[in-house]
Amino acid sequence: MATETEALVIGGGSTGCGIARDLALRGVDTTLVERGNLTHGTTGRMHGLLHSGGRYAVSDQESAAECIAESRVLREIASHCVEMTGGLFVQLPADDDEYFEEKLAGCRDCDIPAEVISGEEAREIEPYLTRDVERAIRVPDGAIDPFRLCVANAADAEKHGARIETHAEVTDVLVEDDQVTGVEVRHESGPGKRSHHEPGTTERIEADHVVNATGAWAGELGAMAGVEVEVRPSKGVMTVMNTRQVDTVVNRCRPKGDADIIVPHETACILGTTDVEVEDPDDYPEEQWEIDMMIDTLSELVPILSEARTIRSFWGVRPLYEPPDTGTTDPTDITRQFFLLDHADRDSLEGMTSIVGGKLTTYRLMAEQITDHVCEKLGIEGNCRTAEQPLPGSEDFSVLRDYMEEFGLRSPVGRRSAERLGSKADEVLKTDDPNPVVCTCEAVTRAELDHAIADAGTDLNATRIRTRASMGNCQGGFCAHRIAALLHPEYDEATTRTALDELYEERWKGQRHALWGEQLSQAMLNHALHATTMNRDRDPAASDDGIEYDRFDAGPPTPEAAADGGRAGACDGIDDGEDDRGD
Amino acid sequence: MAVVLVRATESTTGRTTVAIEDEVCVIGGGLAGMTAALRAAHEGARVRLLSHKKSTLRHASGLVDILGYADGELVADPFDALSSLPKTHPYRRVGNDAVRAGLSLFDDVTGDAYRGTHTDANALVATHGGTVKPTARYPARVAPGLASRDRKTLLVGFDSLTAFDAPLAADHLAAAGVPGTTRGVTVAFPGDFRADSRVTRFARALDDDETVETASGSTPVRRALARTLESHLGDAERVGFPAVLGEGESQEVREALESSLGIDVFEVPMGPPSLLGLRLEALFQEALDEAGVRRTTGNPVTEFDASDGRIQSVSTDRNGRPTPFHADEFVLATGGLVGKGIDSDREGVVEPVFDCHVPHPDDRYEWFDDEAFGDHPFARFGVDVDDDLRPLDADGGAEYDNLRAAGGVLGGADFAAEKSGSGISLATGHAAGRAAGAAANQ
Ligand SMILES: Cc1cc2nc3c(=O)[nH]c(=O)nc-3n(C[C@H](O)[C@H](O)[C@H](O)COP(=O)(O)OP(=O)(O)OC[C@H]3O[C@@H](n4cnc5c(N)ncnc54)[C@H](O)[C@@H]3O)c2cc1C
Ligand SMILES: Cc1cc2nc3c(=O)[nH]c(=O)nc-3n(C[C@H](O)[C@H](O)[C@H](O)COP(=O)(O)OP(=O)(O)OC[C@H]3O[C@@H](n4cnc5c(N)ncnc54)[C@H](O)[C@@H]3O)c2cc1C
């Protein structure tokens, strides 16, 4: 049995979600399929910088100009995903004066507001900057939450009639006579929201046009359709600190280099990054030297980083694309521009377009251009409205209300909830039931989690990215089980347990790269809470051998126990431990 | 009781201060340190206990495990299984008798508050996550809930206490095959408490039997709670709550509920802040005071003086000002990675007070396993000791003649996986305290 759609978008990163929304707003019947949860790919593993364009002001002015224009748009339409922290390009004694001047001139050429400040002024803004700061350029960099952004795009697409399927992997692209006709999809647990333990299904989706927005995986999808897409995946590490050592984005002002930027995010700040080409975007080494380099090099800028606590590290792969025959050897030299590959033109294959390269900051612009292209192919007229129409959560956003009074939340909790939820705060937090905080590190309440679960099913990592629950210092040690418990009784105990194990493993994965000092102490505490107090590591429910309960102590002898014949466990004076066995 | 000797010395700041002299000085006020101090005092020694922060007991469940798993297999009788442990395990260092002696000291200190003395067999206690876990001693308030007792059980959770989801725990216990049937229900704790109230707030309300407003008017909270449950009891033969039923008056609270409900009432051990753990700590502190142990808390030991292979004194640091403590014998009981008796940075793992050798792989990527519940080398980090519990240097010689180590600071055991935490602290604390006390007497 096949289902039909006008446009099929493959990939639930910022690009795919942006395209799905734009298509849906223009009235195109759209389906988006993503093999993991939303942001499963690079979008969930990036640095979160809302570029002012400053970083590209010397090397790639076209990108720089796009960044500042799109940054202005996103501050309006996605205000609940953006924090305008401001940014600095900091010059140290070793850094070249000439480059500093070029950077400044470049910013001005690209309409990026840029102001030179003295070392002293820079240290007033960021007191932990090293004392030998020479001067800095101040630019409007910001932080953006990629998870919230994608979820909001997908939600709005759905609201306008799109179908969004996560945990739905494209396993084949269907081609008939040089025409792509659709795809074959495997649903991990059936269509609809995720539910562990539900059997998988497959579905054939026929589409008038297919958009390959799979980023670093675009080559694999291309191959399924028999065309070549030359993506050159390049990995980069990001190291998460326990607190905001800086409140503005701090860039080192020198030509391209590794470990040259710190981005503050919610309660943390994130160090980055490296740029190393990899063969396989799903399997590449995550290396110790990369983390050591982040800490050692960036502590030249912010010395306390060498002593500070890191809570985890993660890696992402850039979907860099290079047109055939360019032959760039160093991945940092590959352009950050994006490319629209019209396979009809390029490969005489109708019905499919691939999009590769680019960056999150310009996702909307990319989506607009792709959508223009797809609409033209489909012969659909319609204007792009995504630059003006706010995303759900950012409509008419005024956090003037006192959420403490209104929702009975302690004020920092109310403030942080409202920041995350934006204009949805009302709808989500209004509940007649008590609304305790479930994740203390990130101040996430039960109502917010329940709301996310209604969307994400048993995929607690999808709930995590919607709410930030379990993303703070304890990395889920204190809250993972509380979050999982919210799945029950809608989902049964075994499903709830599997979902908890999956979340806990995912949290462990990133922490492994931060296991020293405070975070190793935290890891041992988490281990003790989950293994000792809860015995989750030897859970008898998860093992096939049943426990012989009557070999264990059933409590001190009582008159009552004696009366029922001392059933279950011998209660009196077992000296050698043998008496209560063998029967 | 002996009087503290006081002597004027020159401190490192050049100011004259009062030196403090004892016979045995224990560093670290967790279960291991308290046990060592108590045991040394029983030996007749003048004992000082120095502790920086609260012990890990506020995180711990309040259960006292000896050994729950050996080679990954569930152990019904821990004493049978001790000999299967590797020779470097702390239990093997001190021997079975010390394990029993430590436990018996524990039984003396806790008296009626704990159960389990009638048998060597492990008990299986329901956890707040819905599994069962093996343990050797359990609070009296937990005792009626043991999993091996075949009873129809009702678990009760409170809707604002998210760490214990009673219906989920009940289904989980059923999946674990516990005898008897288990049901769970979530109710509102009676009265108008904030959604974010701490567990101590509920406990205090029950201790004081505060009056609360309910649909049927003002009612003492214990009665209101019992009334809330009436319609849920059904055929239940016992009812279990998260461990929040009172702090000081817990027995009275439980008895009141039992008499209103007409069935056994028990509590399920919880995570931090753990009232059962805190209660255990309080019992030990009372015993320390009775035994005349001097407790000095709030500042970390940061420095020491040694000569002729012996520690002469240690100093605590208070806002940069050192206070020296002299003694003949020292016990290091500063805990493991959680208590901060073991510390690390990207380069390596250290014992920060005396810089005792801590064996560990050079490459920090060999400190952990890739799976969350894998076999983690870090869980075994700690100092290596000889059979007299003296920390060993890298060459296998004793670091100092008069320094012994006990509890979590010892390496060689993953207490979390084995379920052996408090047992190791009791056994090694007892052995170190006895040896230090005896040596000081010579
Ligand atoms: C280290 C690093 C730091 C970065 N920092 C920034 C920054 O600070 N600011 C910025 O603007 N940009 C940044 N970027 C760039 C930005 O993250 C990416 O350009 C952007 O996220 C790409 O989004 P995408 O949707 O194209 O790709 P992705 O997010 O990778 O989406 C592709 C999706 O396709 C899915 N998929 C793959 N195969 C299949 C299949 N067979 N079936 C179904 N689905 C499939 C994948 O699971 C994935 O979710 C950074 C990138 C990296 C690597
Ligand atoms: C979450 C958790 C759950 C647990 N559950 C159980 C359980 O169910 N059953 C069980 O049997 N055991 C359990 N345990 C183990 C048990 O509670 C203890 O952790 C263990 O017995 C170790 O105790 P300790 O006295 O060696 O160390 P700690 O309790 O860590 O005490 C060390 C003390 O030394 C102090 N200190 C450290 N450095 C200095 C210094 N430089 N100067 C002065 N003082 C210092 C610390 O502040 C602290 O007070 C659990 C532990 C944890 C963490």
CSV table of C-alpha atoms and ligand atoms in Angstrom, one decimal, chain A residues 524-530 532-533, chain B residues 27-34 50-66 133-135 271-272 281 296 299-302 316 332-336 338-342 351-353 406-410 415 419-426 428, ligand 2:
chain,number,residue,atom,x,y,z
A,524,MET,CA,30.4,8.1,40.8
A,525,LEU,CA,27.5,9.7,42.6
A,526,ASN,CA,25.2,8.9,39.7
A,527,HIS,CA,26.5,5.4,39.5
A,528,ALA,CA,25.8,5.0,43.2
A,529,LEU,CA,22.3,6.4,42.9
A,530,HIS,CA,21.4,4.2,40.0
A,532,THR,CA,23.3,1.1,44.6
A,533,THR,CA,20.2,2.8,45.7
B,27,ILE,CA,40.1,12.5,59.1
B,28,GLY,CA,36.6,12.3,57.5
B,29,GLY,CA,33.3,12.0,59.3
B,30,GLY,CA,31.5,9.5,57.1
B,31,LEU,CA,30.4,6.1,58.2
B,32,ALA,CA,34.0,4.8,58.0
B,33,GLY,CA,35.5,7.7,60.0
B,34,MET,CA,32.8,7.6,62.6
B,50,LEU,CA,38.0,16.0,61.8
B,51,SER,CA,35.4,16.4,59.1
B,52,HIS,CA,35.0,18.9,56.3
B,53,LYS,CA,31.5,18.5,54.9
B,54,LYS,CA,28.4,16.3,55.4
B,55,SER,CA,29.1,12.7,54.7
B,56,THR,CA,27.7,10.8,51.8
B,57,LEU,CA,25.0,9.4,54.1
B,58,ARG,CA,22.7,12.2,53.1
B,59,HIS,CA,22.8,10.7,49.6
B,60,ALA,CA,22.7,7.1,50.6
B,61,SER,CA,19.7,5.0,51.1
B,62,GLY,CA,20.3,4.2,54.8
B,63,LEU,CA,20.6,0.5,54.0
B,64,VAL,CA,23.7,-1.2,55.2
B,65,ASP,CA,25.0,-3.6,52.5
B,66,ILE,CA,27.7,-6.2,53.2
B,133,LYS,CA,18.2,-4.9,46.2
B,134,PRO,CA,20.1,-7.1,48.6
B,135,THR,CA,21.2,-5.7,51.9
B,271,GLY,CA,17.6,9.1,47.2
B,272,PRO,CA,19.0,12.5,48.3
B,281,GLU,CA,24.4,9.6,60.7
B,296,THR,CA,35.7,19.3,64.7
B,299,ASN,CA,37.1,22.8,57.6
B,300,PRO,CA,39.1,20.6,55.4
B,301,VAL,CA,42.5,19.1,56.3
B,302,THR,CA,44.8,20.5,53.8
B,316,THR,CA,42.8,22.2,58.8
B,332,LEU,CA,42.3,8.5,56.7
B,333,ALA,CA,38.6,8.2,56.1
B,334,THR,CA,37.9,10.9,53.6
B,335,GLY,CA,35.7,8.8,51.3
B,336,GLY,CA,36.0,8.0,47.6
B,338,VAL,CA,31.9,11.2,46.0
B,339,GLY,CA,33.3,12.3,49.4
B,340,LYS,CA,36.3,13.9,47.7
B,341,GLY,CA,38.8,11.7,49.5
B,342,ILE,CA,39.9,10.8,45.9
B,351,GLU,CA,44.6,11.3,47.3
B,352,PRO,CA,44.7,15.0,48.1
B,353,VAL,CA,45.4,15.0,51.9
B,406,ALA,CA,39.3,3.0,55.9
B,407,GLY,CA,36.0,3.3,53.9
B,408,GLY,CA,35.5,4.7,50.5
B,409,VAL,CA,39.1,6.1,50.2
B,410,LEU,CA,40.2,2.4,49.8
B,415,PHE,CA,30.7,-0.8,46.1
B,419,LYS,CA,26.3,-3.5,47.0
B,420,SER,CA,29.0,-3.4,49.7
B,421,GLY,CA,29.4,0.3,50.5
B,422,SER,CA,28.5,0.6,54.2
B,423,GLY,CA,29.8,-2.9,54.9
B,424,ILE,CA,33.3,-1.9,53.7
B,425,SER,CA,33.2,1.3,55.7
B,426,LEU,CA,32.2,-0.6,58.9
B,428,THR,CA,37.6,-1.3,57.6
C,2,LIG,C1,24.3,7.7,46.5
C,2,LIG,C2,24.8,6.7,47.4
C,2,LIG,C3,24.1,5.6,47.8
C,2,LIG,C4,24.6,4.7,48.7
C,2,LIG,N1,23.8,3.7,49.1
C,2,LIG,C5,24.2,2.7,49.9
C,2,LIG,C6,23.5,1.6,50.3
C,2,LIG,O1,22.3,1.5,49.8
C,2,LIG,N2,24.0,0.7,51.0
C,2,LIG,C7,25.3,0.8,51.5
C,2,LIG,O2,25.7,-0.1,52.2
C,2,LIG,N3,26.0,1.8,51.2
C,2,LIG,C8,25.6,2.8,50.4
C,2,LIG,N4,26.4,3.9,50.0
C,2,LIG,C9,27.8,3.9,50.5
C,2,LIG,C10,27.9,4.6,51.9
C,2,LIG,O3,26.9,5.5,52.1
C,2,LIG,C11,29.2,5.4,51.9
C,2,LIG,O4,29.4,6.1,50.7
C,2,LIG,C12,30.4,4.6,52.1
C,2,LIG,O5,30.1,3.8,53.3
C,2,LIG,C13,31.6,5.4,52.3
C,2,LIG,O6,31.7,6.1,53.5
C,2,LIG,P1,33.0,6.8,54.0
C,2,LIG,O7,32.8,7.2,55.4
C,2,LIG,O8,34.2,6.1,53.5
C,2,LIG,O9,33.0,8.2,53.1
C,2,LIG,P2,32.1,9.5,53.0
C,2,LIG,O10,30.7,9.2,53.5
C,2,LIG,O11,32.3,10.0,51.7
C,2,LIG,O12,32.7,10.5,54.1
C,2,LIG,C14,33.9,11.1,53.9
C,2,LIG,C15,33.9,12.3,54.8
C,2,LIG,O13,35.2,12.9,54.7
C,2,LIG,C16,35.1,14.3,54.6
C,2,LIG,N5,36.4,14.7,54.0
C,2,LIG,C17,36.8,14.5,52.8
C,2,LIG,N6,38.0,15.2,52.6
C,2,LIG,C18,38.3,15.8,53.8
C,2,LIG,C19,39.4,16.6,54.2
C,2,LIG,N7,40.4,16.9,53.4
C,2,LIG,N8,39.4,17.0,55.5
C,2,LIG,C20,38.4,16.7,56.3
C,2,LIG,N9,37.3,16.0,55.9
C,2,LIG,C21,37.3,15.5,54.7
C,2,LIG,C22,33.9,14.5,53.8
C,2,LIG,O14,33.5,15.8,53.9
C,2,LIG,C23,33.0,13.5,54.3
C,2,LIG,O15,32.3,13.9,55.4
C,2,LIG,C24,25.9,4.8,49.2
C,2,LIG,C25,26.7,5.9,48.8
C,2,LIG,C26,26.2,6.8,47.9
C,2,LIG,C27,27.0,8.0,47.5
